[in-house]
mmCIF file of C-alpha atoms in Angstrom:
data_model
loop_
_atom_site.group_PDB
_atom_site.id
_atom_site.type_symbol
_atom_site.label_atom_id
_atom_site.label_comp_id
_atom_site.label_asym_id
_atom_site.label_seq_id
_atom_site.Cartn_x
_atom_site.Cartn_y
_atom_site.Cartn_z
ATOM 1 C CA UNK M 1 -9.951 74.130 -114.275
ATOM 2 C CA UNK M 2 -13.547 74.732 -115.280
ATOM 3 C CA UNK M 3 -15.730 71.692 -115.250
ATOM 4 C CA UNK M 4 -18.760 71.413 -117.484
ATOM 5 C CA UNK M 5 -20.869 70.228 -114.620
ATOM 6 C CA UNK M 6 -20.081 73.374 -112.640
ATOM 7 C CA UNK M 7 -21.581 75.658 -115.332
ATOM 8 C CA UNK M 8 -25.093 76.916 -115.030
ATOM 9 C CA UNK M 9 -27.678 76.057 -117.658
ATOM 10 C CA UNK M 10 -27.480 79.513 -119.212
ATOM 11 C CA UNK M 11 -23.707 79.370 -119.290
ATOM 12 C CA UNK M 12 -23.834 75.961 -120.908
ATOM 13 C CA UNK M 13 -26.194 77.332 -123.545
ATOM 14 C CA UNK M 14 -23.924 80.317 -124.112
ATOM 15 C CA UNK M 15 -20.866 78.062 -124.366
ATOM 16 C CA UNK M 16 -22.604 75.792 -126.856
ATOM 17 C CA UNK M 17 -23.735 78.807 -128.897
ATOM 18 C CA UNK M 18 -20.174 80.128 -129.001
ATOM 19 C CA UNK M 19 -18.829 76.730 -129.952
ATOM 20 C CA UNK M 20 -21.366 76.580 -132.769
ATOM 21 C CA UNK M 21 -20.408 80.046 -133.929
ATOM 22 C CA UNK M 22 -16.739 79.102 -133.727
ATOM 23 C CA UNK M 23 -17.356 76.034 -135.889
ATOM 24 C CA UNK M 24 -19.368 78.129 -138.356
ATOM 25 C CA UNK M 25 -16.618 80.703 -138.445
ATOM 26 C CA UNK M 26 -14.003 78.015 -138.982
ATOM 27 C CA UNK M 27 -16.017 76.536 -141.822
ATOM 28 C CA UNK M 28 -16.473 79.956 -143.381
ATOM 29 C CA UNK M 29 -12.799 80.759 -143.027
ATOM 30 C CA UNK M 30 -11.744 77.437 -144.485
ATOM 31 C CA UNK M 31 -14.075 78.070 -147.397
ATOM 32 C CA UNK M 32 -12.554 81.496 -147.834
ATOM 33 C CA UNK M 33 -9.110 79.965 -147.515
ATOM 34 C CA UNK M 34 -9.939 77.512 -150.261
ATOM 35 C CA UNK M 35 -11.313 80.188 -152.559
ATOM 36 C CA UNK M 36 -8.483 82.623 -151.893
ATOM 37 C CA UNK M 37 -5.467 80.381 -151.603
ATOM 38 C CA UNK M 38 -6.585 76.811 -152.228
ATOM 39 C CA UNK M 39 -7.156 74.679 -155.336
ATOM 40 C CA UNK M 40 -10.452 76.460 -155.887
ATOM 41 C CA UNK M 41 -8.784 79.841 -156.215
ATOM 42 C CA UNK M 42 -7.860 81.293 -159.585
ATOM 43 C CA UNK M 43 -4.201 80.551 -158.852
ATOM 44 C CA UNK M 44 -5.128 77.029 -157.829
ATOM 45 C CA UNK M 45 -7.158 76.516 -161.003
ATOM 46 C CA UNK M 46 -4.301 77.836 -163.095
ATOM 47 C CA UNK M 47 -1.919 75.483 -161.295
ATOM 48 C CA UNK M 48 -4.191 72.513 -161.927
ATOM 49 C CA UNK M 49 -4.484 73.465 -165.606
ATOM 50 C CA UNK M 50 -0.736 73.908 -166.020
ATOM 51 C CA UNK M 51 -0.020 70.658 -164.180
ATOM 52 C CA UNK M 52 -2.391 68.849 -166.550
ATOM 53 C CA UNK M 53 -0.694 70.456 -169.525
ATOM 54 C CA UNK M 54 2.711 69.428 -168.165
ATOM 55 C CA UNK M 55 1.452 65.892 -167.624
ATOM 56 C CA UNK M 56 0.128 65.756 -171.203
ATOM 57 C CA UNK M 57 3.434 67.108 -172.490
ATOM 58 C CA UNK M 58 5.393 64.522 -170.511
ATOM 59 C CA UNK M 59 3.119 61.771 -171.857
ATOM 60 C CA UNK M 60 3.602 62.795 -175.484
ATOM 61 C CA UNK M 61 7.346 63.249 -174.980
ATOM 62 C CA UNK M 62 7.453 59.729 -173.621
ATOM 63 C CA UNK M 63 6.140 58.536 -177.005
ATOM 64 C CA UNK M 64 8.606 60.591 -179.041
ATOM 65 C CA UNK M 65 10.490 57.693 -180.600
ATOM 66 C CA UNK M 66 7.342 55.869 -181.713
ATOM 67 C CA UNK M 67 5.775 59.087 -183.075
ATOM 68 C CA UNK M 68 8.762 59.849 -185.306
ATOM 69 C CA UNK M 69 8.905 56.196 -186.349
ATOM 70 C CA UNK M 70 5.193 56.166 -187.259
ATOM 71 C CA UNK M 71 5.509 59.440 -189.147
ATOM 72 C CA UNK M 72 8.452 58.149 -191.123
ATOM 73 C CA UNK M 73 6.630 54.914 -191.892
ATOM 74 C CA UNK M 74 3.354 56.561 -192.950
ATOM 75 C CA UNK M 75 5.224 59.079 -195.131
ATOM 76 C CA UNK M 76 7.218 56.266 -196.754
ATOM 77 C CA UNK M 77 4.052 54.221 -197.442
ATOM 78 C CA UNK M 78 2.338 57.239 -198.944
ATOM 79 C CA UNK M 79 5.424 58.167 -200.928
ATOM 80 C CA UNK M 80 5.486 54.670 -202.426
ATOM 81 C CA UNK M 81 1.916 55.200 -203.719
ATOM 82 C CA UNK M 82 2.229 58.839 -204.759
ATOM 83 C CA UNK M 83 4.568 57.853 -207.581
ATOM 84 C CA UNK M 84 1.602 56.118 -209.216
ATOM 85 C CA UNK M 85 -0.518 59.274 -209.244
ATOM 86 C CA UNK M 86 -0.285 61.927 -211.944
ATOM 87 C CA UNK M 87 2.325 64.612 -211.404
ATOM 88 C CA UNK M 88 0.899 67.866 -210.120
ATOM 89 C CA UNK M 89 2.651 70.007 -212.734
ATOM 90 C CA UNK M 90 1.823 68.347 -216.069
ATOM 91 C CA UNK M 91 -0.421 65.430 -215.401
ATOM 92 C CA UNK M 92 -1.604 64.988 -218.985
ATOM 93 C CA UNK M 93 1.988 64.540 -220.187
ATOM 94 C CA UNK M 94 2.646 62.128 -217.312
ATOM 95 C CA UNK M 95 -0.426 60.044 -218.222
ATOM 96 C CA UNK M 96 0.246 60.205 -221.961
ATOM 97 C CA UNK M 97 3.788 58.929 -221.463
ATOM 98 C CA UNK M 98 2.577 55.997 -219.398
ATOM 99 C CA UNK M 99 -0.322 55.058 -221.701
ATOM 100 C CA UNK M 100 1.692 55.394 -224.892
ATOM 101 C CA UNK M 101 4.529 53.260 -223.501
ATOM 102 C CA UNK M 102 2.012 50.492 -222.700
ATOM 103 C CA UNK M 103 0.477 50.875 -226.160
ATOM 104 C CA UNK M 104 3.879 50.666 -227.836
ATOM 105 C CA UNK M 105 4.742 47.451 -226.002
ATOM 106 C CA UNK M 106 1.424 45.974 -227.104
ATOM 107 C CA UNK M 107 1.942 47.264 -230.650
ATOM 108 C CA UNK M 108 -1.322 49.115 -230.858
ATOM 109 C CA UNK M 109 -1.837 52.589 -232.207
ATOM 110 C CA UNK M 110 -3.707 55.156 -230.199
ATOM 111 C CA UNK M 111 -5.955 57.450 -232.192
ATOM 112 C CA UNK M 112 -6.993 59.891 -229.474
ATOM 113 C CA UNK M 113 -5.745 60.424 -225.920
ATOM 114 C CA UNK M 114 -7.635 63.209 -224.224
ATOM 115 C CA UNK M 115 -8.140 64.494 -220.721
ATOM 116 C CA UNK M 116 -11.710 64.538 -219.433
ATOM 117 C CA UNK M 117 -12.592 67.398 -217.141
ATOM 118 C CA UNK M 118 -14.680 66.006 -214.316
ATOM 119 C CA UNK M 119 -16.870 68.136 -212.133
ATOM 120 C CA UNK M 120 -15.098 69.588 -209.070
ATOM 121 C CA UNK M 121 -18.028 68.158 -207.089
ATOM 122 C CA UNK M 122 -17.019 64.616 -208.091
ATOM 123 C CA UNK M 123 -16.104 62.947 -204.785
ATOM 124 C CA UNK M 124 -14.998 59.623 -206.248
ATOM 125 C CA UNK M 125 -11.296 60.499 -206.096
ATOM 126 C CA UNK M 126 -9.005 60.577 -203.101
ATOM 127 C CA UNK M 127 -8.284 64.286 -202.809
ATOM 128 C CA UNK M 128 -10.869 65.790 -205.112
ATOM 129 C CA UNK M 129 -12.158 64.489 -208.432
ATOM 130 C CA UNK M 130 -10.056 61.783 -210.093
ATOM 131 C CA UNK M 131 -7.922 62.500 -213.116
ATOM 132 C CA UNK M 132 -9.494 60.874 -216.157
ATOM 133 C CA UNK M 133 -8.080 60.119 -219.578
ATOM 134 C CA UNK M 134 -10.148 58.829 -222.460
ATOM 135 C CA UNK M 135 -8.459 57.081 -225.321
ATOM 136 C CA UNK M 136 -9.574 55.645 -228.637
ATOM 137 C CA UNK M 137 -7.921 52.907 -230.611
ATOM 138 C CA UNK M 138 -8.704 50.142 -233.064
ATOM 139 C CA UNK M 139 -7.152 46.782 -232.430
ATOM 140 C CA UNK M 140 -7.902 43.102 -231.995
ATOM 141 C CA UNK M 141 -9.394 41.741 -228.792
ATOM 142 C CA UNK M 142 -6.215 39.967 -227.678
ATOM 143 C CA UNK M 143 -4.179 43.137 -228.133
ATOM 144 C CA UNK M 144 -6.761 45.035 -226.136
ATOM 145 C CA UNK M 145 -6.577 42.557 -223.266
ATOM 146 C CA UNK M 146 -2.798 42.724 -223.259
ATOM 147 C CA UNK M 147 -2.842 46.534 -223.389
ATOM 148 C CA UNK M 148 -5.182 46.722 -220.410
ATOM 149 C CA UNK M 149 -3.129 44.111 -218.553
ATOM 150 C CA UNK M 150 -0.032 46.292 -219.016
ATOM 151 C CA UNK M 151 -1.878 49.415 -217.898
ATOM 152 C CA UNK M 152 -3.121 47.758 -214.712
ATOM 153 C CA UNK M 153 -0.013 45.735 -213.913
ATOM 154 C CA UNK M 154 2.416 48.638 -213.774
ATOM 155 C CA UNK M 155 0.232 51.079 -211.872
ATOM 156 C CA UNK M 156 -1.729 49.833 -208.839
ATOM 157 C CA UNK M 157 -3.718 53.059 -208.610
ATOM 158 C CA UNK M 158 -4.867 53.118 -212.215
ATOM 159 C CA UNK M 159 -8.533 52.244 -212.536
ATOM 160 C CA UNK M 160 -10.106 51.237 -215.833
ATOM 161 C CA UNK M 161 -13.402 53.053 -215.633
ATOM 162 C CA UNK M 162 -14.891 51.872 -218.892
ATOM 163 C CA UNK M 163 -14.086 49.768 -221.930
ATOM 164 C CA UNK M 164 -16.397 49.950 -224.907
ATOM 165 C CA UNK M 165 -15.934 47.888 -228.015
ATOM 166 C CA UNK M 166 -18.091 48.694 -231.021
ATOM 167 C CA UNK M 167 -17.987 46.646 -234.193
ATOM 168 C CA UNK M 168 -17.097 48.482 -237.390
ATOM 169 C CA UNK M 169 -18.765 47.000 -240.488
ATOM 170 C CA UNK M 170 -16.146 45.498 -242.756
ATOM 171 C CA UNK M 171 -13.410 45.591 -240.071
ATOM 172 C CA UNK M 172 -14.246 42.617 -237.902
ATOM 173 C CA UNK M 173 -10.682 42.320 -236.573
ATOM 174 C CA UNK M 174 -10.334 45.999 -235.694
ATOM 175 C CA UNK M 175 -13.365 47.269 -233.821
ATOM 176 C CA UNK M 176 -13.562 50.781 -232.450
ATOM 177 C CA UNK M 177 -12.409 50.754 -228.833
ATOM 178 C CA UNK M 178 -12.896 53.445 -226.280
ATOM 179 C CA UNK M 179 -11.207 53.219 -222.884
ATOM 180 C CA UNK M 180 -11.562 55.551 -219.919
ATOM 181 C CA UNK M 181 -8.853 55.358 -217.261
ATOM 182 C CA UNK M 182 -8.663 57.168 -213.951
ATOM 183 C CA UNK M 183 -6.118 57.959 -211.292
ATOM 184 C CA UNK M 184 -6.634 59.528 -207.904
ATOM 185 C CA UNK M 185 -5.292 63.042 -207.695
ATOM 186 C CA UNK M 186 -1.848 63.340 -206.185
ATOM 187 C CA UNK M 187 -1.799 64.354 -202.524
ATOM 188 C CA UNK M 188 0.716 66.131 -200.355
ATOM 189 C CA UNK M 189 2.558 63.969 -197.854
ATOM 190 C CA UNK M 190 2.339 65.481 -194.375
ATOM 191 C CA UNK M 191 5.518 65.618 -192.306
ATOM 192 C CA UNK M 192 7.739 64.274 -195.065
ATOM 193 C CA UNK M 193 11.409 64.577 -194.137
ATOM 194 C CA UNK M 194 13.494 65.301 -197.207
ATOM 195 C CA UNK C 1 -44.089 80.148 -99.184
ATOM 196 C CA UNK C 2 -41.489 77.429 -99.322
ATOM 197 C CA UNK C 3 -41.690 77.200 -103.136
ATOM 198 C CA UNK C 4 -41.168 80.966 -103.517
ATOM 199 C CA UNK C 5 -38.203 80.690 -101.213
ATOM 200 C CA UNK C 6 -36.614 77.990 -103.436
ATOM 201 C CA UNK C 7 -36.952 80.121 -106.586
ATOM 202 C CA UNK C 8 -35.343 83.119 -104.928
ATOM 203 C CA UNK C 9 -32.538 80.924 -103.786
ATOM 204 C CA UNK C 10 -31.904 79.590 -107.355
ATOM 205 C CA UNK C 11 -32.029 83.028 -108.970
ATOM 206 C CA UNK C 12 -29.620 84.288 -106.398
ATOM 207 C CA UNK C 13 -27.145 81.634 -107.329
ATOM 208 C CA UNK C 14 -26.720 83.336 -110.810
ATOM 209 C CA UNK C 15 -24.408 85.857 -109.322
ATOM 210 C CA UNK C 16 -22.219 83.087 -108.092
ATOM 211 C CA UNK C 17 -21.556 81.403 -111.541
ATOM 212 C CA UNK C 18 -18.341 79.401 -111.824
ATOM 213 C CA UNK C 19 -17.264 81.394 -114.943
ATOM 214 C CA UNK C 20 -18.038 85.079 -115.185
ATOM 215 C CA UNK C 21 -19.653 86.664 -118.257
ATOM 216 C CA UNK C 22 -16.505 88.640 -118.994
ATOM 217 C CA UNK C 23 -14.492 85.469 -119.035
ATOM 218 C CA UNK C 24 -17.003 83.813 -121.358
ATOM 219 C CA UNK C 25 -16.907 86.760 -123.758
ATOM 220 C CA UNK C 26 -13.136 86.966 -123.574
ATOM 221 C CA UNK C 27 -12.949 83.239 -124.250
ATOM 222 C CA UNK C 28 -15.265 83.528 -127.221
ATOM 223 C CA UNK C 29 -13.341 86.444 -128.707
ATOM 224 C CA UNK C 30 -10.129 84.524 -128.194
ATOM 225 C CA UNK C 31 -11.554 81.484 -129.952
ATOM 226 C CA UNK C 32 -12.795 83.587 -132.895
ATOM 227 C CA UNK C 33 -9.576 85.547 -133.122
ATOM 228 C CA UNK C 34 -7.529 82.393 -132.796
ATOM 229 C CA UNK C 35 -9.453 80.621 -135.487
ATOM 230 C CA UNK C 36 -9.219 83.622 -137.778
ATOM 231 C CA UNK C 37 -5.507 83.926 -137.171
ATOM 232 C CA UNK C 38 -4.957 80.228 -137.762
ATOM 233 C CA UNK C 39 -6.954 80.306 -140.986
ATOM 234 C CA UNK C 40 -5.120 83.398 -142.199
ATOM 235 C CA UNK C 41 -1.807 81.749 -141.450
ATOM 236 C CA UNK C 42 -2.894 78.654 -143.329
ATOM 237 C CA UNK C 43 -4.122 80.815 -146.222
ATOM 238 C CA UNK C 44 -0.806 82.576 -146.409
ATOM 239 C CA UNK C 45 1.123 79.326 -146.320
ATOM 240 C CA UNK C 46 -1.155 77.768 -148.923
ATOM 241 C CA UNK C 47 -0.839 80.775 -151.188
ATOM 242 C CA UNK C 48 2.920 80.688 -150.914
ATOM 243 C CA UNK C 49 2.922 76.974 -151.733
ATOM 244 C CA UNK C 50 0.681 77.463 -154.764
ATOM 245 C CA UNK C 51 2.786 80.352 -156.028
ATOM 246 C CA UNK C 52 5.885 78.266 -155.601
ATOM 247 C CA UNK C 53 4.282 75.354 -157.495
ATOM 248 C CA UNK C 54 3.062 77.704 -160.203
ATOM 249 C CA UNK C 55 6.562 79.047 -160.706
ATOM 250 C CA UNK C 56 7.978 75.531 -160.882
ATOM 251 C CA UNK C 57 5.329 74.280 -163.327
ATOM 252 C CA UNK C 58 5.702 77.353 -165.531
ATOM 253 C CA UNK C 59 9.442 76.811 -165.725
ATOM 254 C CA UNK C 60 8.925 73.141 -166.506
ATOM 255 C CA UNK C 61 6.347 73.938 -169.188
ATOM 256 C CA UNK C 62 8.685 76.446 -170.806
ATOM 257 C CA UNK C 63 10.994 73.478 -171.395
ATOM 258 C CA UNK C 64 8.277 70.987 -172.363
ATOM 259 C CA UNK C 65 6.062 73.060 -174.646
ATOM 260 C CA UNK C 66 8.274 73.429 -177.770
ATOM 261 C CA UNK C 67 9.147 69.719 -178.191
ATOM 262 C CA UNK C 68 5.595 68.691 -177.261
ATOM 263 C CA UNK C 69 4.188 71.074 -179.898
ATOM 264 C CA UNK C 70 6.488 69.497 -182.509
ATOM 265 C CA UNK C 71 5.284 66.037 -181.545
ATOM 266 C CA UNK C 72 1.638 67.108 -181.715
ATOM 267 C CA UNK C 73 2.244 68.432 -185.233
ATOM 268 C CA UNK C 74 3.879 65.105 -186.086
ATOM 269 C CA UNK C 75 0.870 63.216 -184.691
ATOM 270 C CA UNK C 76 -1.474 65.332 -186.829
ATOM 271 C CA UNK C 77 0.704 64.543 -189.852
ATOM 272 C CA UNK C 78 0.529 60.813 -189.086
ATOM 273 C CA UNK C 79 -3.270 61.019 -188.914
ATOM 274 C CA UNK C 80 -3.418 62.915 -192.219
ATOM 275 C CA UNK C 81 -1.096 60.397 -193.915
ATOM 276 C CA UNK C 82 -3.066 57.424 -192.603
ATOM 277 C CA UNK C 83 -6.324 58.958 -193.797
ATOM 278 C CA UNK C 84 -4.832 59.348 -197.272
ATOM 279 C CA UNK C 85 -3.473 55.785 -197.227
ATOM 280 C CA UNK C 86 -6.905 54.541 -196.260
ATOM 281 C CA UNK C 87 -8.499 56.492 -199.116
ATOM 282 C CA UNK C 88 -5.943 55.096 -201.581
ATOM 283 C CA UNK C 89 -6.708 51.616 -200.268
ATOM 284 C CA UNK C 90 -10.440 52.194 -200.825
ATOM 285 C CA UNK C 91 -9.667 53.425 -204.335
ATOM 286 C CA UNK C 92 -7.624 50.312 -205.097
ATOM 287 C CA UNK C 93 -10.207 47.981 -203.555
ATOM 288 C CA UNK C 94 -12.675 48.849 -206.314
ATOM 289 C CA UNK C 95 -10.362 47.285 -208.873
ATOM 290 C CA UNK C 96 -9.803 44.132 -206.842
ATOM 291 C CA UNK C 97 -10.916 42.403 -210.038
ATOM 292 C CA UNK C 98 -8.586 43.686 -212.783
ATOM 293 C CA UNK C 99 -10.368 44.703 -215.952
ATOM 294 C CA UNK C 100 -8.158 42.510 -218.151
ATOM 295 C CA UNK C 101 -9.488 39.475 -216.270
ATOM 296 C CA UNK C 102 -13.072 40.575 -216.934
ATOM 297 C CA UNK C 103 -12.294 40.891 -220.631
ATOM 298 C CA UNK C 104 -10.486 37.546 -220.673
ATOM 299 C CA UNK C 105 -13.381 35.816 -218.867
ATOM 300 C CA UNK C 106 -15.948 37.279 -221.236
ATOM 301 C CA UNK C 107 -13.863 36.144 -224.193
ATOM 302 C CA UNK C 108 -13.751 32.592 -222.832
ATOM 303 C CA UNK C 109 -17.475 32.484 -222.035
ATOM 304 C CA UNK C 110 -18.899 33.912 -225.243
ATOM 305 C CA UNK C 111 -19.360 31.146 -227.843
ATOM 306 C CA UNK C 112 -17.929 31.475 -231.324
ATOM 307 C CA UNK C 113 -21.441 31.244 -232.830
ATOM 308 C CA UNK C 114 -21.995 34.841 -231.734
ATOM 309 C CA UNK C 115 -21.036 38.062 -233.482
ATOM 310 C CA UNK C 116 -20.753 40.973 -231.083
ATOM 311 C CA UNK C 117 -21.756 44.457 -232.143
ATOM 312 C CA UNK C 118 -21.253 46.133 -228.865
ATOM 313 C CA UNK C 119 -19.365 45.134 -225.746
ATOM 314 C CA UNK C 120 -18.757 47.317 -222.724
ATOM 315 C CA UNK C 121 -17.648 46.962 -219.131
ATOM 316 C CA UNK C 122 -17.622 49.836 -216.705
ATOM 317 C CA UNK C 123 -16.953 50.758 -213.103
ATOM 318 C CA UNK C 124 -18.745 54.026 -212.579
ATOM 319 C CA UNK C 125 -19.745 55.978 -209.492
ATOM 320 C CA UNK C 126 -23.333 55.582 -208.385
ATOM 321 C CA UNK C 127 -25.368 58.644 -207.650
ATOM 322 C CA UNK C 128 -26.545 57.714 -204.198
ATOM 323 C CA UNK C 129 -23.536 56.219 -202.478
ATOM 324 C CA UNK C 130 -19.828 56.303 -202.970
ATOM 325 C CA UNK C 131 -19.892 52.631 -203.989
ATOM 326 C CA UNK C 132 -19.309 52.290 -207.719
ATOM 327 C CA UNK C 133 -21.589 50.385 -210.051
ATOM 328 C CA UNK C 134 -20.008 47.609 -212.115
ATOM 329 C CA UNK C 135 -21.716 46.855 -215.407
ATOM 330 C CA UNK C 136 -21.292 44.475 -218.310
ATOM 331 C CA UNK C 137 -23.214 44.917 -221.557
ATOM 332 C CA UNK C 138 -22.988 42.666 -224.586
ATOM 333 C CA UNK C 139 -25.086 42.901 -227.734
ATOM 334 C CA UNK C 140 -24.823 41.122 -231.055
ATOM 335 C CA UNK C 141 -26.254 38.390 -233.210
ATOM 336 C CA UNK C 142 -26.227 34.669 -232.425
ATOM 337 C CA UNK C 143 -26.682 31.767 -234.795
ATOM 338 C CA UNK C 144 -29.807 30.717 -232.894
ATOM 339 C CA UNK C 145 -31.801 31.403 -229.768
ATOM 340 C CA UNK C 146 -30.259 28.481 -227.847
ATOM 341 C CA UNK C 147 -26.796 29.942 -228.312
ATOM 342 C CA UNK C 148 -27.898 33.119 -226.536
ATOM 343 C CA UNK C 149 -29.345 31.151 -223.632
ATOM 344 C CA UNK C 150 -26.224 28.994 -223.429
ATOM 345 C CA UNK C 151 -24.016 32.111 -223.449
ATOM 346 C CA UNK C 152 -26.078 33.627 -220.641
ATOM 347 C CA UNK C 153 -25.702 30.446 -218.584
ATOM 348 C CA UNK C 154 -21.988 30.346 -219.281
ATOM 349 C CA UNK C 155 -21.503 33.971 -218.232
ATOM 350 C CA UNK C 156 -23.440 33.452 -215.026
ATOM 351 C CA UNK C 157 -21.472 30.312 -214.205
ATOM 352 C CA UNK C 158 -18.217 32.270 -214.325
ATOM 353 C CA UNK C 159 -17.364 33.267 -210.737
ATOM 354 C CA UNK C 160 -15.149 36.150 -211.853
ATOM 355 C CA UNK C 161 -17.873 37.750 -213.965
ATOM 356 C CA UNK C 162 -20.499 36.965 -211.349
ATOM 357 C CA UNK C 163 -18.340 38.697 -208.760
ATOM 358 C CA UNK C 164 -17.922 41.687 -211.032
ATOM 359 C CA UNK C 165 -21.388 42.463 -212.360
ATOM 360 C CA UNK C 166 -23.725 40.063 -210.549
ATOM 361 C CA UNK C 167 -26.244 38.090 -212.534
ATOM 362 C CA UNK C 168 -26.167 38.623 -216.288
ATOM 363 C CA UNK C 169 -29.705 38.978 -217.619
ATOM 364 C CA UNK C 170 -31.140 38.847 -221.101
ATOM 365 C CA UNK C 171 -32.098 42.463 -221.775
ATOM 366 C CA UNK C 172 -33.483 42.077 -225.304
ATOM 367 C CA UNK C 173 -33.916 39.190 -227.729
ATOM 368 C CA UNK C 174 -35.499 39.199 -231.157
ATOM 369 C CA UNK C 175 -35.320 37.340 -234.454
ATOM 370 C CA UNK C 176 -32.720 38.904 -236.699
ATOM 371 C CA UNK C 177 -33.024 36.858 -239.891
ATOM 372 C CA UNK C 178 -33.780 33.220 -240.454
ATOM 373 C CA UNK C 179 -32.590 31.340 -237.371
ATOM 374 C CA UNK C 180 -30.344 34.213 -236.227
ATOM 375 C CA UNK C 181 -31.249 36.137 -233.095
ATOM 376 C CA UNK C 182 -30.250 39.654 -232.097
ATOM 377 C CA UNK C 183 -29.734 39.904 -228.373
ATOM 378 C CA UNK C 184 -28.479 42.072 -225.548
ATOM 379 C CA UNK C 185 -27.148 40.721 -222.255
ATOM 380 C CA UNK C 186 -26.647 42.920 -219.261
ATOM 381 C CA UNK C 187 -25.255 42.578 -215.734
ATOM 382 C CA UNK C 188 -25.161 45.310 -213.156
ATOM 383 C CA UNK C 189 -24.037 45.335 -209.542
ATOM 384 C CA UNK C 190 -23.265 47.980 -206.965
ATOM 385 C CA UNK C 191 -19.784 47.231 -205.655
ATOM 386 C CA UNK C 192 -20.179 45.742 -202.190
ATOM 387 C CA UNK C 193 -23.771 44.744 -202.931
ATOM 388 C CA UNK C 194 -25.343 41.319 -203.539
ATOM 389 C CA UNK C 195 -23.828 39.159 -206.294
#
């Protein structure tokens, strides 16, 4: 058994130096160990990344039922509104049918029903410029109010952009009326399950 | 002489160290080699563990990735649908006051002593912001000047019209013939702005 007290001063110094070197070597080796085979190594980094990805996947899979439920609900809500937007294929015919049916119920005659081409830069719509129809008619004020009431009542997305009434000399009960109506452009429903 | 003798005696004791130099060196080499061996063993074990974990996680991910990808696509679809619903809601909010009510209110507020030549209401986009501008414009001839002022007061007292186009102001007013006055009333408000 070697006792510290029995060592000479030089031997003590040498022993301390070796101990220091041993500690330094250990630290260096541990560092190398970490960089070669630990979490800091490329394999360790890949493992950490994959474990995070697996954790994220488990988290989202844990919400599966609510995700499908939310998707179904949002698609149903959107679907309920889409029916009030012009059909993609023949939107003028769709709009004309709606407007003329309201006019017929109000017993007014439409003189002109025309589509207005808005600038593609118009950002006032939902998915691009709104779809605008301009119509001209001549009728009494009460009929006009009823006609507009019917237009608005049966389509929550229809917006009356402008109503202009101009008196026609000699026809006090039938002024010239110009109405501009708009709809947002129809949009595609994401994730709709048919 | 005695001091010199002491020094010689101390230096002579070096040859009688408790641990020899060879033993010290051998000990040091053993410590270094031992440490290195231990670290290498640990490195090997750690590497094996990581590789084993990697294999396990890869296998697990192979199972998890396809359904997770489907759910992420579904989440993106939910976000897209909600954005569209929000935009539709914004679109509908503009017509919170139906136009037929504006027309009905104006009809009730305009006195019968007035003949209208031009009447228009509009909700049109403003140039600067996305908020639309709501306008009401009425022009015609009144029996007298007081009728015009009374009509203006009546229009401004109507909360529905006030909410739609803000304060209605007298834009023009001039004698038409005799006591009759030609006039133009106008109200204009940016939707969401002051009433």
